[in-house]
mmCIF file of C-alpha atoms and ligand atoms in Angstrom:
data_model
loop_
_atom_site.group_PDB
_atom_site.id
_atom_site.type_symbol
_atom_site.label_atom_id
_atom_site.label_comp_id
_atom_site.label_asym_id
_atom_site.label_seq_id
_atom_site.Cartn_x
_atom_site.Cartn_y
_atom_site.Cartn_z
ATOM 1 C CA MET A 1 -18.606 -20.372 19.142
ATOM 2 C CA LYS A 2 -15.624 -18.191 18.256
ATOM 3 C CA LYS A 3 -16.119 -15.707 15.454
ATOM 4 C CA ALA A 4 -14.129 -12.911 13.885
ATOM 5 C CA ILE A 5 -15.445 -9.423 14.659
ATOM 6 C CA ASN A 6 -14.139 -6.357 12.853
ATOM 7 C CA ASP A 7 -13.846 -2.842 14.227
ATOM 8 C CA LYS A 8 -15.101 -0.802 11.260
ATOM 9 C CA ASN A 9 -13.547 2.367 12.595
ATOM 10 C CA ARG A 10 -10.064 0.950 12.795
ATOM 11 C CA CYS A 11 -10.119 -1.157 9.642
ATOM 12 C CA VAL A 12 -8.017 0.247 6.786
ATOM 13 C CA ALA A 13 -9.697 -1.969 4.170
ATOM 14 C CA CYS A 14 -6.399 -3.434 3.009
ATOM 15 C CA GLY A 15 -8.112 -6.747 2.337
ATOM 16 C CA LEU A 16 -5.397 -8.926 3.811
ATOM 17 C CA CYS A 17 -7.825 -10.703 6.126
ATOM 18 C CA SER A 18 -9.975 -11.544 3.139
ATOM 19 C CA THR A 19 -7.124 -13.134 1.198
ATOM 20 C CA GLN A 20 -6.022 -15.021 4.303
ATOM 21 C CA CYS A 21 -9.401 -16.465 5.157
ATOM 22 C CA SER A 22 -9.585 -19.997 3.821
ATOM 23 C CA ARG A 23 -13.381 -19.997 4.219
ATOM 24 C CA GLN A 24 -13.841 -16.876 2.132
ATOM 25 C CA ALA A 25 -15.899 -15.433 4.908
ATOM 26 C CA ILE A 26 -14.661 -11.864 4.468
ATOM 27 C CA ASP A 27 -15.592 -9.224 1.917
ATOM 28 C CA ILE A 28 -14.428 -5.658 1.731
ATOM 29 C CA TYR A 29 -17.530 -3.488 1.752
ATOM 30 C CA ARG A 30 -17.145 -0.804 -0.955
ATOM 31 C CA GLY A 31 -13.508 -0.241 -0.095
ATOM 32 C CA CYS A 32 -14.479 0.992 3.376
ATOM 33 C CA TYR A 33 -14.047 -1.927 5.782
ATOM 34 C CA ALA A 34 -14.030 -5.695 6.055
ATOM 35 C CA VAL A 35 -17.304 -7.504 6.719
ATOM 36 C CA VAL A 36 -17.288 -10.982 8.214
ATOM 37 C CA ASP A 37 -19.986 -13.424 7.221
ATOM 38 C CA SER A 38 -20.480 -15.153 10.555
ATOM 39 C CA LYS A 39 -22.231 -18.045 8.854
ATOM 40 C CA LYS A 40 -19.016 -18.948 7.073
ATOM 41 C CA CYS A 41 -16.505 -17.953 9.758
ATOM 42 C CA VAL A 42 -15.063 -20.823 11.779
ATOM 43 C CA GLY A 43 -13.062 -18.662 14.163
ATOM 44 C CA CYS A 44 -9.682 -19.965 13.024
ATOM 45 C CA GLY A 45 -7.957 -16.625 13.658
ATOM 46 C CA LEU A 46 -5.951 -16.432 10.420
ATOM 47 C CA CYS A 47 -7.415 -13.004 9.740
ATOM 48 C CA GLU A 48 -6.592 -11.683 13.195
ATOM 49 C CA LYS A 49 -3.022 -12.903 12.895
ATOM 50 C CA ALA A 50 -2.523 -11.047 9.616
ATOM 51 C CA CYS A 51 -4.448 -7.804 10.199
ATOM 52 C CA PRO A 52 -1.924 -4.930 10.289
ATOM 53 C CA ALA A 53 -4.318 -2.562 12.025
ATOM 54 C CA GLY A 54 -5.326 -4.983 14.763
ATOM 55 C CA SER A 55 -8.918 -4.266 13.892
ATOM 56 C CA ILE A 56 -10.269 -7.775 13.327
ATOM 57 C CA LYS A 57 -10.435 -9.912 16.463
ATOM 58 C CA ILE A 58 -11.715 -13.327 17.421
ATOM 59 C CA CYS A 59 -14.453 -13.030 20.005
ATOM 60 C CA GLU A 60 -16.487 -15.536 21.881
ATOM 61 C CA GLY A 61 -19.766 -14.735 20.187
ATOM 62 C CA GLU A 62 -23.100 -15.994 21.393
ATOM 63 C CA ASP A 63 -24.396 -18.631 19.080
ATOM 64 C CA THR A 64 -27.364 -16.881 17.601
ATOM 65 C CA GLY A 65 -28.107 -19.779 15.363
ATOM 66 C CA ILE A 66 -27.988 -17.785 12.141
ATOM 67 C CA MET B 1 -19.067 -28.558 4.135
ATOM 68 C CA LYS B 2 -17.449 -27.592 0.877
ATOM 69 C CA VAL B 3 -14.368 -25.500 1.220
ATOM 70 C CA ALA B 4 -13.331 -23.496 -1.788
ATOM 71 C CA ILE B 5 -9.615 -23.623 -2.390
ATOM 72 C CA ARG B 6 -8.189 -20.282 -3.378
ATOM 73 C CA LYS B 7 -6.657 -20.388 -6.799
ATOM 74 C CA ASN B 8 -3.621 -18.354 -7.605
ATOM 75 C CA HIS B 9 -4.159 -15.577 -10.111
ATOM 76 C CA TRP B 10 -1.717 -13.709 -12.278
ATOM 77 C CA TYR B 11 -2.027 -10.710 -9.993
ATOM 78 C CA ASP B 12 -0.779 -12.720 -7.029
ATOM 79 C CA TYR B 13 2.685 -12.385 -8.494
ATOM 80 C CA LEU B 14 2.860 -8.621 -8.692
ATOM 81 C CA TRP B 15 5.428 -8.573 -5.885
ATOM 82 C CA ILE B 16 7.856 -9.389 -8.696
ATOM 83 C CA TRP B 17 6.881 -6.084 -10.295
ATOM 84 C CA SER B 18 8.041 -4.224 -7.165
ATOM 85 C CA ILE B 19 11.476 -5.779 -7.395
ATOM 86 C CA VAL B 20 11.679 -5.226 -11.152
ATOM 87 C CA TYR B 21 10.695 -1.581 -10.664
ATOM 88 C CA PHE B 22 13.460 -0.802 -8.205
ATOM 89 C CA THR B 23 16.012 -2.725 -10.263
ATOM 90 C CA LEU B 24 15.128 -0.883 -13.478
ATOM 91 C CA GLY B 25 15.242 2.461 -11.694
ATOM 92 C CA PHE B 26 18.629 1.601 -10.281
ATOM 93 C CA PHE B 27 20.041 1.333 -13.780
ATOM 94 C CA ASN B 28 18.012 3.999 -15.502
ATOM 95 C CA ILE B 29 16.076 6.604 -13.595
ATOM 96 C CA LEU B 30 13.602 7.144 -16.422
ATOM 97 C CA PHE B 31 11.979 3.851 -15.443
ATOM 98 C CA ALA B 32 10.899 5.565 -12.221
ATOM 99 C CA TRP B 33 8.023 6.994 -14.258
ATOM 100 C CA LEU B 34 6.480 3.518 -14.403
ATOM 101 C CA GLY B 35 5.756 3.894 -10.698
ATOM 102 C CA LEU B 36 2.975 6.289 -11.644
ATOM 103 C CA ILE B 37 0.961 3.188 -12.551
ATOM 104 C CA ASP B 38 0.914 2.322 -8.842
ATOM 105 C CA PHE B 39 -0.402 5.806 -8.138
ATOM 106 C CA ILE B 40 -3.003 6.096 -10.840
ATOM 107 C CA LEU B 41 -4.473 2.573 -10.863
ATOM 108 C CA PRO B 42 -5.585 2.550 -7.205
ATOM 109 C CA LEU B 43 -7.137 5.988 -7.701
ATOM 110 C CA ILE B 44 -9.040 4.824 -10.787
ATOM 111 C CA PHE B 45 -10.358 1.826 -8.871
ATOM 112 C CA ALA B 46 -11.416 4.074 -6.012
ATOM 113 C CA ILE B 47 -12.883 6.947 -8.041
ATOM 114 C CA VAL B 48 -14.566 4.906 -10.755
ATOM 115 C CA GLY B 49 -15.294 1.660 -8.988
ATOM 116 C CA GLY B 50 -15.579 2.879 -5.403
ATOM 117 C CA ASN B 51 -13.466 -0.031 -4.243
ATOM 118 C CA LYS B 52 -10.003 -0.879 -3.017
ATOM 119 C CA TRP B 53 -9.469 -3.684 -5.487
ATOM 120 C CA PHE B 54 -5.910 -2.519 -6.047
ATOM 121 C CA CYS B 55 -4.972 -2.813 -2.363
ATOM 122 C CA ASN B 56 -7.041 -5.938 -1.918
ATOM 123 C CA HIS B 57 -5.620 -7.883 -4.832
ATOM 124 C CA MET B 58 -2.870 -6.338 -6.858
ATOM 125 C CA CYS B 59 -0.517 -4.185 -4.844
ATOM 126 C CA GLY B 60 2.980 -5.504 -5.466
ATOM 127 C CA ARG B 61 4.407 -3.655 -2.526
ATOM 128 C CA GLY B 62 1.969 -5.146 -0.049
ATOM 129 C CA GLN B 63 2.630 -8.575 -1.533
ATOM 130 C CA LEU B 64 6.368 -8.069 -1.232
ATOM 131 C CA PHE B 65 6.085 -7.245 2.476
ATOM 132 C CA TRP B 66 3.958 -10.340 2.885
ATOM 133 C CA MET B 67 6.442 -12.544 0.998
ATOM 134 C CA LEU B 68 9.404 -11.324 3.024
ATOM 135 C CA GLY B 69 7.594 -11.072 6.312
ATOM 136 C CA ARG B 70 5.492 -14.209 6.323
ATOM 137 C CA ASN B 71 7.069 -16.597 3.827
ATOM 138 C CA LEU B 72 10.689 -15.698 4.546
ATOM 139 C CA LYS B 73 9.986 -15.013 8.226
ATOM 140 C CA CYS B 74 11.580 -11.576 8.303
ATOM 141 C CA SER B 75 8.893 -10.167 10.558
ATOM 142 C CA ARG B 76 8.428 -10.245 14.324
ATOM 143 C CA GLN B 77 4.669 -10.441 13.647
ATOM 144 C CA LYS B 78 3.924 -8.217 16.617
ATOM 145 C CA GLN B 79 0.930 -5.941 16.671
ATOM 146 C CA ALA B 80 1.996 -2.379 15.937
ATOM 147 C CA PRO B 81 1.114 0.317 18.487
ATOM 148 C CA LYS B 82 -2.424 1.568 18.113
ATOM 149 C CA TRP B 83 -1.523 5.088 17.039
ATOM 150 C CA ILE B 84 -0.075 3.734 13.773
ATOM 151 C CA SER B 85 -3.550 2.848 12.537
ATOM 152 C CA SER B 86 -5.295 5.800 14.190
ATOM 153 C CA LYS B 87 -7.082 8.268 11.948
ATOM 154 C CA TRP B 88 -5.002 11.291 12.936
ATOM 155 C CA PHE B 89 -1.751 9.528 12.196
ATOM 156 C CA ARG B 90 -2.975 8.048 8.913
ATOM 157 C CA TYR B 91 -4.381 11.318 7.600
ATOM 158 C CA GLY B 92 -1.446 13.244 9.041
ATOM 159 C CA PHE B 93 0.984 10.997 7.221
ATOM 160 C CA LEU B 94 -1.059 11.349 4.029
ATOM 161 C CA ALA B 95 -0.862 15.144 4.352
ATOM 162 C CA PHE B 96 2.882 14.985 4.956
ATOM 163 C CA PHE B 97 3.320 12.665 2.005
ATOM 164 C CA MET B 98 1.322 14.886 -0.313
ATOM 165 C CA THR B 99 3.325 17.923 0.796
ATOM 166 C CA MET B 100 6.514 16.084 -0.052
ATOM 167 C CA PHE B 101 5.016 15.023 -3.364
ATOM 168 C CA GLY B 102 4.194 18.664 -4.071
ATOM 169 C CA THR B 103 7.752 19.724 -3.207
ATOM 170 C CA MET B 104 9.056 17.128 -5.627
ATOM 171 C CA ILE B 105 6.767 18.407 -8.388
ATOM 172 C CA PHE B 106 7.955 21.942 -7.649
ATOM 173 C CA GLN B 107 11.585 20.884 -7.983
ATOM 174 C CA THR B 108 10.733 19.279 -11.300
ATOM 175 C CA TYR B 109 9.107 22.545 -12.329
ATOM 176 C CA LEU B 110 12.238 24.492 -11.390
ATOM 177 C CA VAL B 111 14.300 22.308 -13.710
ATOM 178 C CA PHE B 112 11.612 22.614 -16.384
ATOM 179 C CA SER B 113 11.630 26.412 -16.182
ATOM 180 C CA GLY B 114 15.408 26.579 -16.132
ATOM 181 C CA ALA B 115 15.563 28.046 -12.613
ATOM 182 C CA GLY B 116 17.123 24.880 -11.261
ATOM 183 C CA SER B 117 19.452 22.264 -12.607
ATOM 184 C CA LEU B 118 19.167 18.503 -12.681
ATOM 185 C CA ARG B 119 20.477 16.846 -9.524
ATOM 186 C CA LYS B 120 21.376 13.198 -9.878
ATOM 187 C CA VAL B 121 20.623 12.204 -6.326
ATOM 188 C CA VAL B 122 18.102 10.016 -4.599
ATOM 189 C CA LYS B 123 16.878 11.538 -1.363
ATOM 190 C CA LEU B 124 16.063 8.971 1.300
ATOM 191 C CA PHE B 125 13.671 9.712 4.149
ATOM 192 C CA TRP B 126 13.387 13.242 2.713
ATOM 193 C CA THR B 127 16.796 13.943 4.274
ATOM 194 C CA PHE B 128 19.729 11.844 3.136
ATOM 195 C CA LYS B 129 21.040 12.554 -0.320
ATOM 196 C CA VAL B 130 22.504 9.525 -2.015
ATOM 197 C CA PRO B 131 24.460 10.139 -5.247
ATOM 198 C CA TRP B 132 22.766 8.199 -8.039
ATOM 199 C CA LYS B 133 24.851 9.377 -11.021
ATOM 200 C CA TRP B 134 25.018 6.063 -12.856
ATOM 201 C CA ALA B 135 21.305 5.982 -13.430
ATOM 202 C CA TYR B 136 21.234 8.814 -15.966
ATOM 203 C CA ASN B 137 23.553 9.855 -18.749
ATOM 204 C CA GLY B 138 21.271 12.057 -20.759
ATOM 205 C CA SER B 139 18.508 11.042 -23.109
ATOM 206 C CA VAL B 140 16.241 12.398 -25.806
ATOM 207 C CA PHE B 141 14.059 13.806 -23.037
ATOM 208 C CA PRO B 142 14.575 17.206 -21.412
ATOM 209 C CA ASP B 143 16.197 17.347 -17.977
ATOM 210 C CA TRP B 144 12.979 17.838 -16.034
ATOM 211 C CA VAL B 145 11.848 14.363 -17.088
ATOM 212 C CA ALA B 146 14.884 12.893 -15.373
ATOM 213 C CA GLN B 147 14.453 15.214 -12.377
ATOM 214 C CA PHE B 148 10.961 13.851 -11.867
ATOM 215 C CA GLY B 149 12.408 10.356 -12.133
ATOM 216 C CA PHE B 150 14.920 10.989 -9.355
ATOM 217 C CA GLY B 151 12.279 12.627 -7.180
ATOM 218 C CA PHE B 152 9.683 9.952 -7.714
ATOM 219 C CA TYR B 153 12.159 7.123 -7.251
ATOM 220 C CA SER B 154 13.226 8.716 -3.966
ATOM 221 C CA LEU B 155 9.628 8.742 -2.810
ATOM 222 C CA MET B 156 9.021 5.140 -3.812
ATOM 223 C CA LEU B 157 12.271 3.900 -2.275
ATOM 224 C CA THR B 158 11.732 5.819 0.950
ATOM 225 C CA SER B 159 8.229 4.512 1.425
ATOM 226 C CA THR B 160 9.355 0.965 0.707
ATOM 227 C CA LEU B 161 12.187 1.297 3.227
ATOM 228 C CA ILE B 162 9.771 2.573 5.885
ATOM 229 C CA GLY B 163 7.514 -0.333 4.982
ATOM 230 C CA LEU B 164 10.376 -2.800 5.380
ATOM 231 C CA ILE B 165 11.299 -1.373 8.786
ATOM 232 C CA VAL B 166 7.764 -1.676 10.136
ATOM 233 C CA MET B 167 7.507 -5.112 8.522
ATOM 234 C CA VAL B 168 10.481 -6.311 10.558
ATOM 235 C CA LEU B 169 9.382 -4.619 13.783
ATOM 236 C CA TYR B 170 5.667 -5.357 13.654
ATOM 237 C CA LYS B 171 3.309 -7.332 11.459
ATOM 238 C CA GLU B 172 4.164 -8.153 7.867
ATOM 239 C CA ARG B 173 1.984 -5.547 6.233
ATOM 240 C CA THR B 174 1.999 -2.864 8.918
ATOM 241 C CA TRP B 175 2.837 -0.351 6.185
ATOM 242 C CA CYS B 176 -0.674 -0.837 4.797
ATOM 243 C CA ALA B 177 -2.085 0.524 8.050
ATOM 244 C CA PHE B 178 -0.773 4.000 7.207
ATOM 245 C CA CYS B 179 0.181 3.808 3.522
ATOM 246 C CA PRO B 180 -0.853 7.147 1.952
ATOM 247 C CA MET B 181 -2.318 5.416 -1.097
ATOM 248 C CA GLY B 182 -4.318 3.108 1.122
ATOM 249 C CA THR B 183 -5.595 5.994 3.236
ATOM 250 C CA MET B 184 -6.462 8.089 0.210
ATOM 251 C CA THR B 185 -8.321 5.314 -1.618
ATOM 252 C CA GLN B 186 -10.217 4.304 1.512
ATOM 253 C CA GLY B 187 -11.141 7.959 2.070
ATOM 254 C CA ILE B 188 -12.493 8.238 -1.473
ATOM 255 C CA CYS B 189 -14.415 4.968 -1.092
ATOM 256 C CA LYS B 190 -15.980 6.179 2.152
ATOM 257 C CA LEU B 191 -17.126 9.398 0.507
ATOM 258 C CA LYS B 192 -18.585 7.443 -2.389
ATOM 259 C CA ALA B 193 -20.311 4.931 -0.118
ATOM 260 C CA ASN B 194 -21.897 7.796 1.856
ATOM 261 C CA ASP B 195 -23.203 9.380 -1.346
ATOM 262 C CA LYS B 196 -24.821 6.115 -2.313
ATOM 263 C CA LEU B 197 -26.529 5.843 1.044
ATOM 264 C CA GLU B 198 -27.920 9.366 0.740
ATOM 265 C CA ASP B 199 -29.267 8.688 -2.739
ATOM 266 C CA LYS B 200 -31.575 6.051 -1.390
HETATM 267 S S1 SF4 C 301 -11.562 -16.428 11.854
HETATM 268 FE FE1 SF4 C 301 -10.875 -17.720 10.131
HETATM 269 S S2 SF4 C 301 -12.794 -18.292 9.117
HETATM 270 FE FE2 SF4 C 301 -13.291 -16.572 10.451
HETATM 271 S S3 SF4 C 301 -13.105 -14.785 9.127
HETATM 272 FE FE3 SF4 C 301 -11.122 -15.059 10.140
HETATM 273 S S4 SF4 C 301 -9.891 -16.259 8.737
HETATM 274 FE FE4 SF4 C 301 -12.029 -16.454 8.080
HETATM 275 S S1 SF4 C 302 -6.728 -7.054 7.537
HETATM 276 FE FE1 SF4 C 302 -7.540 -5.734 9.172
HETATM 277 S S2 SF4 C 302 -7.353 -3.646 8.367
HETATM 278 FE FE2 SF4 C 302 -7.108 -5.042 6.622
HETATM 279 S S3 SF4 C 302 -9.191 -5.180 5.765
HETATM 280 FE FE3 SF4 C 302 -8.944 -6.875 7.224
HETATM 281 S S4 SF4 C 302 -9.751 -6.086 9.162
HETATM 282 FE FE4 SF4 C 302 -9.407 -4.335 7.836
HETATM 283 S S1 SF4 C 303 -2.249 0.124 1.579
HETATM 284 FE FE1 SF4 C 303 -0.583 0.768 0.216
HETATM 285 S S2 SF4 C 303 0.965 -0.837 0.311
HETATM 286 FE FE2 SF4 C 303 -0.923 -1.659 1.200
HETATM 287 S S3 SF4 C 303 -1.955 -2.691 -0.455
HETATM 288 FE FE3 SF4 C 303 -2.745 -0.591 -0.461
HETATM 289 S S4 SF4 C 303 -1.427 0.607 -1.832
HETATM 290 FE FE4 SF4 C 303 -0.401 -1.347 -1.370
#
C-alpha cells in the first residue's frame, strides 16, 4: 500500500503537509520535522504535492500490518 | 472509517493581515513597526514552546502565497531545485538576512545619534532605492523611528517579493523552504528537542 514517507533531514517543518492532509495523519514533531502516522495515511499524495522542500514522498511501502 | 473534517479557524485568515500590513505601510511608514509581531511571535513559540506553531498555523505570508499560488493558480507548482532546501543554502540565507537586518539597525542608529539623516526610501532587494516620500510627513516620534520603519518595510517587502517570484516559478510555498524565520525557528526547536533527549 502507498504511504507518505518524510525525509527528516530535508524537512523544514513548515507544516503545510499537515494542514493539507485530510486524514490528519501528519504531526510536526517539536518543530523539527513532519511525522506521518502510517496507520492513518491513505497515500493520497496531497502532502507530497504541497511540500515546498520536496521532502515528503509517496512510497510503495510494504504492508507491515500495523 | 470516520474522517475528521478540518474546521476553519480565525487564524486561517491571517493572509489578510499580510495585505493589510503592506497597505498600511504604503500610506504611513510607522505601521511598518507592526511587522515586528511577525518576528517576535514565531521566536516566542520556538523559544518558549519549542514548536513551529506560528509557521504551521498562523503565518499570514505563507497563507498568502498559498492563496495566490494554489487558489488563484498563480504558481507553476514545480518542485524547486534541491539546493533551495539544502542546509547550506538555508543557513547561508539566514546569515545573509541577519547581516542585512544588522545593517538596517545600524542605519537606524546613525539617524538616532545624529550622524545620519532620515532617508525616505524603500530599498528593494537590498539594491534598488525606491522613493517612498508620501509615507511619512513627520510625527511626534523622532526621525530614527521612521528610519527603522523604512528599513523594516524594505526588508518585509523584499522578502515577500522573493517569495512571490519563487511561488510563481516553483511550488506555492517555496519561500518557506528557505525563509529565514522558518530556518531560525526550526533551528531553535532542534536545539531544544536535543536538550530534552539528553535530559532523559
Ligand atoms: S499521503 Fe495523503 S493521507 Fe497520507 S499523509 Fe499525505 S496527505 Fe495524509
Ligand atoms: S510540507 Fe514538507 S517541508 Fe513542510 S513540514 Fe511537511 S514534509 Fe516538512
Ligand atoms: S517559513 Fe516563513 S513564510 Fe513560511 S510559514 Fe514560516 S515564517 Fe511564514
